[in-house]
Amino acid sequence: MTGMQEMTLVESLKGEDLLTLGELKTEEVEGLVELGYVLKKLAKEGRYPKLLAGKILGMIFEKHSTRTRISFESGMIQLGGHAMFMNSRDLQIGRGESVSDTAHVLSGYLDAIMIRANKHTMVRELADVAAIPVINGLTDIYHPCQALADLLTVREVKGGLKGRKIAYVGDGNNVAHSLILAAAHSGMEISVATPEGYEPSPDVMEHATAIAGSTGGHVSWTSEPAEAVRQADAVYTDVWTSMGQEEETAQRLEAFKGFMVDDDMVAHAKPDYMFLHCLPAHRGEEVAASVIDGPNSHVFRQAENRLHAQKAVLASVL
């Protein structure tokens, strides 16, 4: 069977928003991962199905970006469409135009909106009003496109997701929230280790636990990193201080002592563990250079997979 014949869009997402993986069905998450896998295989063969010819994606950025901007823009081009970069400071929304008015206006020009925003509430308001699909490129609470790329990476390297264990060590932030939901949908075991006071949202943990109950997955939290990493197939971390939290840097450096993913910590994982990081990374802070630059690291494969996972999202919603 050719790659093109294997390609199946997630039809139930046509015209829909993608704001958080918690709002998707398990089969939709699985479908996006498999579609990303096929689209990547086609791309490696030099084949780019023009599924989105004539479609325009508007990309609004309130936060700086490398991977999100370039992967979405490249993805639209590869699928035959076009992407427009819009810095929020250059839009009237940056000068006080309401989110509602902006949503109405953009709905008349574009086929979809991807937004990388400070507040999830703002993205939710945009999606509630817009007549076109809205894709969450990152907010303070969720980062669903990153988590889809994470699943794709584990699926590639390990051959499957169900029953695998992934350990997340660090801040219970937006990346952690989406990873927890993604792992639950996939029937994985996810063990999260954070310092007390930096735990993931209880609502996210409760929602993910409910999802895991129907997929055979398992969700847990601990304040002991070595416990979380024990016999893990994948070890994941993120920066300790995210954009907008710079004033907390000194406090966080103190709170996260003992949480750096180093050689001693990953010795608790399986010998063939894979290391993941959504990037950018601070070597010597949340991860040792010997780990992120070592033979078990898949961070650049993971970064590339943002492109293919997001093509799956774009093709399905459009």
CSV table of C-alpha atoms in Angstrom, one decimal:
chain,number,residue,atom,x,y,z
A,1,MET,CA,0.0,0.0,0.0
A,2,THR,CA,1.4,3.4,-0.9
A,3,GLY,CA,1.8,6.2,1.6
A,4,MET,CA,-0.9,8.2,-0.2
A,5,GLN,CA,-3.3,5.3,0.1
A,6,GLU,CA,-2.5,5.0,3.8
A,7,MET,CA,-3.3,8.7,4.4
A,8,THR,CA,-6.6,9.2,6.2
A,9,LEU,CA,-7.7,12.6,7.4
A,10,VAL,CA,-9.4,12.9,10.8
A,11,GLU,CA,-12.7,13.9,9.2
A,12,SER,CA,-14.4,14.6,12.5
A,13,LEU,CA,-12.1,17.6,13.0
A,14,LYS,CA,-13.1,19.3,9.8
A,15,GLY,CA,-14.0,22.9,10.6
A,16,GLU,CA,-13.3,22.3,14.3
A,17,ASP,CA,-11.0,24.2,16.7
A,18,LEU,CA,-8.0,22.6,18.3
A,19,LEU,CA,-7.5,24.3,21.7
A,20,THR,CA,-6.6,21.4,24.0
A,21,LEU,CA,-6.2,17.7,23.6
A,22,GLY,CA,-8.6,17.2,26.5
A,23,GLU,CA,-11.4,18.2,24.1
A,24,LEU,CA,-10.5,15.6,21.5
A,25,LYS,CA,-11.6,12.0,21.4
A,26,THR,CA,-9.0,9.4,21.8
A,27,GLU,CA,-9.4,8.2,18.2
A,28,GLU,CA,-8.9,11.7,17.0
A,29,VAL,CA,-5.6,12.0,18.8
A,30,GLU,CA,-4.5,8.6,17.5
A,31,GLY,CA,-5.6,9.6,14.0
A,32,LEU,CA,-3.6,12.8,14.0
A,33,VAL,CA,-0.5,11.0,15.1
A,34,GLU,CA,-0.8,8.4,12.4
A,35,LEU,CA,-1.6,11.0,9.8
A,36,GLY,CA,1.5,12.9,10.8
A,37,TYR,CA,3.5,9.7,10.5
A,38,VAL,CA,2.3,9.1,7.0
A,39,LEU,CA,2.8,12.8,5.9
A,40,LYS,CA,6.4,12.6,7.2
A,41,LYS,CA,7.0,9.4,5.3
A,42,LEU,CA,5.7,11.0,2.1
A,43,ALA,CA,7.8,14.1,2.7
A,44,LYS,CA,11.0,12.0,3.0
A,45,GLU,CA,10.1,10.5,-0.4
A,46,GLY,CA,9.7,14.0,-1.8
A,47,ARG,CA,6.0,13.8,-2.0
A,48,TYR,CA,3.8,16.7,-0.7
A,49,PRO,CA,0.0,16.2,-1.3
A,50,LYS,CA,-1.5,19.6,-2.1
A,51,LEU,CA,-4.4,19.1,0.3
A,52,LEU,CA,-4.8,22.8,1.1
A,53,ALA,CA,-4.4,24.5,-2.2
A,54,GLY,CA,-5.9,27.9,-2.0
A,55,LYS,CA,-6.2,27.9,1.8
A,56,ILE,CA,-4.8,30.7,3.9
A,57,LEU,CA,-3.7,30.3,7.6
A,58,GLY,CA,-3.4,33.5,9.6
A,59,MET,CA,-0.8,33.2,12.4
A,60,ILE,CA,-1.1,35.6,15.4
A,61,PHE,CA,1.9,35.8,17.7
A,62,GLU,CA,1.9,37.4,21.2
A,63,LYS,CA,5.0,35.5,22.1
A,64,HIS,CA,8.3,34.9,20.4
A,65,SER,CA,8.6,31.7,18.3
A,66,THR,CA,11.1,29.6,16.3
A,67,ARG,CA,9.5,26.1,16.0
A,68,THR,CA,5.9,27.1,16.0
A,69,ARG,CA,6.1,29.9,13.4
A,70,ILE,CA,8.4,28.1,11.0
A,71,SER,CA,6.7,24.7,11.2
A,72,PHE,CA,3.2,26.0,10.6
A,73,GLU,CA,4.4,28.2,7.8
A,74,SER,CA,6.4,25.4,6.2
A,75,GLY,CA,3.5,23.0,6.7
A,76,MET,CA,1.0,25.2,4.9
A,77,ILE,CA,3.5,25.6,2.0
A,78,GLN,CA,4.1,21.9,1.7
A,79,LEU,CA,0.3,21.3,1.7
A,80,GLY,CA,-0.2,23.8,-1.1
A,81,GLY,CA,-1.6,26.6,1.0
A,82,HIS,CA,-0.3,30.0,2.3
A,83,ALA,CA,0.5,31.3,5.8
A,84,MET,CA,0.4,34.9,7.0
A,85,PHE,CA,2.5,36.0,10.0
A,86,MET,CA,0.8,38.6,12.2
A,87,ASN,CA,2.6,40.0,15.1
A,88,SER,CA,-0.1,41.1,17.6
A,89,ARG,CA,1.7,44.4,18.1
A,90,ASP,CA,1.1,45.2,14.4
A,91,LEU,CA,-2.6,44.3,14.5
A,92,GLN,CA,-5.3,46.6,15.9
A,93,ILE,CA,-5.9,44.0,18.6
A,94,GLY,CA,-2.6,45.3,20.0
A,95,ARG,CA,-4.0,48.8,20.2
A,96,GLY,CA,-7.3,47.9,21.9
A,97,GLU,CA,-9.6,46.4,19.2
A,98,SER,CA,-11.7,43.7,20.9
A,99,VAL,CA,-10.9,40.0,20.4
A,100,SER,CA,-14.5,39.6,19.2
A,101,ASP,CA,-14.2,42.2,16.5
A,102,THR,CA,-10.8,40.8,15.4
A,103,ALA,CA,-12.3,37.3,15.2
A,104,HIS,CA,-15.2,38.6,13.0
A,105,VAL,CA,-12.8,40.4,10.7
A,106,LEU,CA,-10.3,37.6,10.3
A,107,SER,CA,-13.1,35.1,9.6
A,108,GLY,CA,-13.8,37.0,6.4
A,109,TYR,CA,-10.2,36.9,5.2
A,110,LEU,CA,-8.8,33.6,6.3
A,111,ASP,CA,-9.6,29.9,6.3
A,112,ALA,CA,-8.1,29.2,9.8
A,113,ILE,CA,-6.2,31.0,12.6
A,114,MET,CA,-3.2,29.7,14.6
A,115,ILE,CA,-2.5,31.8,17.7
A,116,ARG,CA,0.4,31.7,20.1
A,117,ALA,CA,-0.9,33.7,23.0
A,118,ASN,CA,-0.3,34.8,26.6
A,119,LYS,CA,-3.7,33.7,28.0
A,120,HIS,CA,-5.8,30.7,27.2
A,121,THR,CA,-8.9,32.7,28.0
A,122,MET,CA,-8.1,35.0,25.1
A,123,VAL,CA,-7.8,32.1,22.6
A,124,ARG,CA,-11.0,30.6,23.9
A,125,GLU,CA,-12.8,33.9,23.3
A,126,LEU,CA,-11.3,34.1,19.8
A,127,ALA,CA,-12.5,30.6,19.0
A,128,ASP,CA,-16.0,31.2,20.4
A,129,VAL,CA,-16.5,34.1,18.0
A,130,ALA,CA,-14.5,33.1,14.9
A,131,ALA,CA,-16.4,31.4,12.1
A,132,ILE,CA,-13.2,29.5,11.1
A,133,PRO,CA,-11.1,27.0,12.9
A,134,VAL,CA,-8.7,28.3,15.6
A,135,ILE,CA,-5.6,26.3,16.5
A,136,ASN,CA,-3.8,26.8,19.8
A,137,GLY,CA,-0.1,27.3,19.0
A,138,LEU,CA,0.6,27.8,22.8
A,139,THR,CA,-1.1,29.4,25.7
A,140,ASP,CA,-0.3,29.7,29.4
A,141,ILE,CA,-2.2,26.5,30.1
A,142,TYR,CA,-1.8,24.2,27.0
A,143,HIS,CA,0.5,23.4,24.1
A,144,PRO,CA,-1.4,20.7,22.2
A,145,CYS,CA,0.6,20.8,18.9
A,146,GLN,CA,3.8,20.2,20.9
A,147,ALA,CA,2.3,17.1,22.5
A,148,LEU,CA,1.2,15.7,19.2
A,149,ALA,CA,4.7,16.0,17.9
A,150,ASP,CA,5.9,14.3,21.2
A,151,LEU,CA,3.6,11.3,20.6
A,152,LEU,CA,4.7,11.1,17.0
A,153,THR,CA,8.4,11.0,18.1
A,154,VAL,CA,7.8,8.2,20.6
A,155,ARG,CA,5.7,6.3,18.1
A,156,GLU,CA,8.6,6.5,15.5
A,157,VAL,CA,11.4,5.5,17.9
A,158,LYS,CA,9.6,2.9,20.0
A,159,GLY,CA,7.2,1.5,17.4
A,160,GLY,CA,4.1,2.2,19.4
A,161,LEU,CA,2.7,4.2,22.3
A,162,LYS,CA,0.3,2.0,24.3
A,163,GLY,CA,2.0,0.6,27.5
A,164,ARG,CA,5.1,2.8,27.2
A,165,LYS,CA,6.1,4.8,30.2
A,166,ILE,CA,7.1,8.5,29.9
A,167,ALA,CA,8.5,10.5,32.7
A,168,TYR,CA,8.2,14.3,32.8
A,169,VAL,CA,10.5,16.1,35.2
A,170,GLY,CA,10.3,19.8,35.9
A,171,ASP,CA,7.6,22.5,36.0
A,172,GLY,CA,3.9,21.5,35.8
A,173,ASN,CA,3.4,23.9,33.0
A,174,ASN,CA,1.5,24.1,29.7
A,175,VAL,CA,3.8,21.6,28.0
A,176,ALA,CA,3.3,19.2,30.9
A,177,HIS,CA,-0.5,19.6,30.8
A,178,SER,CA,-0.7,18.7,27.1
A,179,LEU,CA,1.7,15.9,27.4
A,180,ILE,CA,-0.3,14.4,30.3
A,181,LEU,CA,-3.5,14.5,28.3
A,182,ALA,CA,-1.7,13.1,25.2
A,183,ALA,CA,-0.2,10.2,27.1
A,184,ALA,CA,-3.6,9.4,28.7
A,185,HIS,CA,-5.2,9.3,25.2
A,186,SER,CA,-2.5,6.9,24.0
A,187,GLY,CA,-2.7,4.4,26.8
A,188,MET,CA,0.7,5.3,28.1
A,189,GLU,CA,1.9,5.5,31.7
A,190,ILE,CA,3.0,9.1,32.5
A,191,SER,CA,4.7,9.9,35.8
A,192,VAL,CA,5.2,13.6,36.5
A,193,ALA,CA,7.8,14.8,39.0
A,194,THR,CA,7.7,18.5,40.1
A,195,PRO,CA,8.7,20.3,43.3
A,196,GLU,CA,5.8,20.9,45.6
A,197,GLY,CA,4.0,24.1,44.6
A,198,TYR,CA,4.8,23.5,40.9
A,199,GLU,CA,2.4,20.6,40.3
A,200,PRO,CA,0.3,20.3,37.2
A,201,SER,CA,-3.3,21.6,37.4
A,202,PRO,CA,-5.5,19.3,39.5
A,203,ASP,CA,-8.2,19.7,36.8
A,204,VAL,CA,-5.8,18.4,34.1
A,205,MET,CA,-4.7,15.5,36.3
A,206,GLU,CA,-8.3,14.5,37.0
A,207,HIS,CA,-9.3,14.8,33.3
A,208,ALA,CA,-6.3,12.8,32.2
A,209,THR,CA,-6.9,10.1,34.8
A,210,ALA,CA,-10.5,9.8,33.5
A,211,ILE,CA,-9.2,9.4,29.9
A,212,ALA,CA,-6.6,6.9,31.0
A,213,GLY,CA,-9.3,4.8,32.6
A,214,SER,CA,-10.7,4.0,29.1
A,215,THR,CA,-7.4,3.6,27.3
A,216,GLY,CA,-5.4,1.5,29.8
A,217,GLY,CA,-3.1,4.3,30.6
A,218,HIS,CA,-2.0,5.6,34.0
A,219,VAL,CA,-1.3,9.1,35.4
A,220,SER,CA,0.7,9.9,38.5
A,221,TRP,CA,2.6,12.7,40.3
A,222,THR,CA,5.5,12.6,42.7
A,223,SER,CA,8.0,15.1,44.1
A,224,GLU,CA,10.8,12.5,43.6
A,225,PRO,CA,12.4,12.7,40.1
A,226,ALA,CA,14.2,9.3,40.4
A,227,GLU,CA,10.8,7.6,41.2
A,228,ALA,CA,9.2,9.1,38.2
A,229,VAL,CA,12.1,8.2,35.9
A,230,ARG,CA,12.4,4.6,37.1
A,231,GLN,CA,12.0,2.2,34.1
A,232,ALA,CA,10.8,5.0,31.8
A,233,ASP,CA,10.9,4.5,28.1
A,234,ALA,CA,11.2,8.3,27.6
A,235,VAL,CA,12.3,11.1,29.9
A,236,TYR,CA,11.1,14.6,29.2
A,237,THR,CA,11.9,18.0,30.6
A,238,ASP,CA,11.3,21.7,29.8
A,239,VAL,CA,12.7,25.0,31.0
A,240,TRP,CA,12.1,25.9,34.6
A,241,THR,CA,11.3,29.5,33.8
A,242,SER,CA,8.9,30.0,30.9
A,243,MET,CA,8.4,33.2,28.9
A,244,GLY,CA,6.7,35.8,31.2
A,245,GLN,CA,8.1,34.3,34.4
A,246,GLU,CA,11.5,35.9,34.2
A,247,GLU,CA,11.0,37.7,37.5
A,248,GLU,CA,10.7,34.3,39.2
A,249,THR,CA,14.0,33.0,37.9
A,250,ALA,CA,16.0,33.1,41.1
A,251,GLN,CA,13.1,31.6,43.1
A,252,ARG,CA,12.6,28.8,40.6
A,253,LEU,CA,16.3,27.9,40.4
A,254,GLU,CA,16.2,27.4,44.1
A,255,ALA,CA,12.9,25.4,44.1
A,256,PHE,CA,14.1,23.1,41.3
A,257,LYS,CA,17.4,22.0,42.8
A,258,GLY,CA,17.7,18.3,42.3
A,259,PHE,CA,15.5,18.2,39.3
A,260,MET,CA,18.1,18.6,36.5
A,261,VAL,CA,17.9,15.6,34.2
A,262,ASP,CA,21.5,14.4,34.3
A,263,ASP,CA,23.3,11.1,33.9
A,264,ASP,CA,22.6,10.0,37.5
A,265,MET,CA,18.9,10.6,37.0
A,266,VAL,CA,18.5,8.9,33.6
A,267,ALA,CA,20.4,5.8,35.0
A,268,HIS,CA,17.0,5.0,36.6
A,269,ALA,CA,15.3,4.8,33.2
A,270,LYS,CA,15.5,1.9,30.8
A,271,PRO,CA,18.9,1.5,29.1
A,272,ASP,CA,17.3,2.4,25.7
A,273,TYR,CA,15.3,5.4,27.1
A,274,MET,CA,14.8,8.3,24.8
A,275,PHE,CA,15.3,11.9,26.0
A,276,LEU,CA,12.9,14.6,24.9
A,277,HIS,CA,12.8,18.4,25.3
A,278,CYS,CA,10.4,20.8,23.6
A,279,LEU,CA,13.3,23.4,23.2
A,280,PRO,CA,14.8,26.0,23.7
A,281,ALA,CA,16.9,24.3,26.3
A,282,HIS,CA,19.3,25.6,29.0
A,283,ARG,CA,22.1,23.1,29.3
A,284,GLY,CA,23.4,22.9,32.8
A,285,GLU,CA,20.0,24.0,34.2
A,286,GLU,CA,17.1,21.7,33.6
A,287,VAL,CA,19.2,19.2,31.6
A,288,ALA,CA,22.9,18.2,31.5
A,289,ALA,CA,24.7,18.7,28.2
A,290,SER,CA,25.7,15.0,28.3
A,291,VAL,CA,22.0,14.0,28.2
A,292,ILE,CA,20.6,16.4,25.7
A,293,ASP,CA,23.6,16.0,23.4
A,294,GLY,CA,24.0,12.3,24.1
A,295,PRO,CA,23.1,9.2,22.0
A,296,ASN,CA,19.6,8.8,23.7
A,297,SER,CA,18.5,12.3,22.8
A,298,HIS,CA,15.8,12.8,20.1
A,299,VAL,CA,15.2,16.5,20.6
A,300,PHE,CA,15.8,17.5,17.0
A,301,ARG,CA,13.7,14.7,15.6
A,302,GLN,CA,11.1,15.9,18.1
A,303,ALA,CA,11.4,19.5,16.8
A,304,GLU,CA,11.1,18.4,13.2
A,305,ASN,CA,8.0,16.4,14.0
A,306,ARG,CA,6.3,19.7,15.0
A,307,LEU,CA,6.1,20.2,11.2
A,308,HIS,CA,4.5,16.8,10.4
A,309,ALA,CA,2.1,16.7,13.4
A,310,GLN,CA,0.9,20.2,12.5
A,311,LYS,CA,0.4,19.3,8.9
A,312,ALA,CA,-1.9,16.5,10.2
A,313,VAL,CA,-3.8,19.1,12.2
A,314,LEU,CA,-4.1,21.6,9.3
A,315,ALA,CA,-5.1,19.0,6.8
A,316,SER,CA,-7.8,17.6,9.1
A,317,VAL,CA,-9.4,20.9,10.3
A,318,LEU,CA,-9.3,22.4,6.8
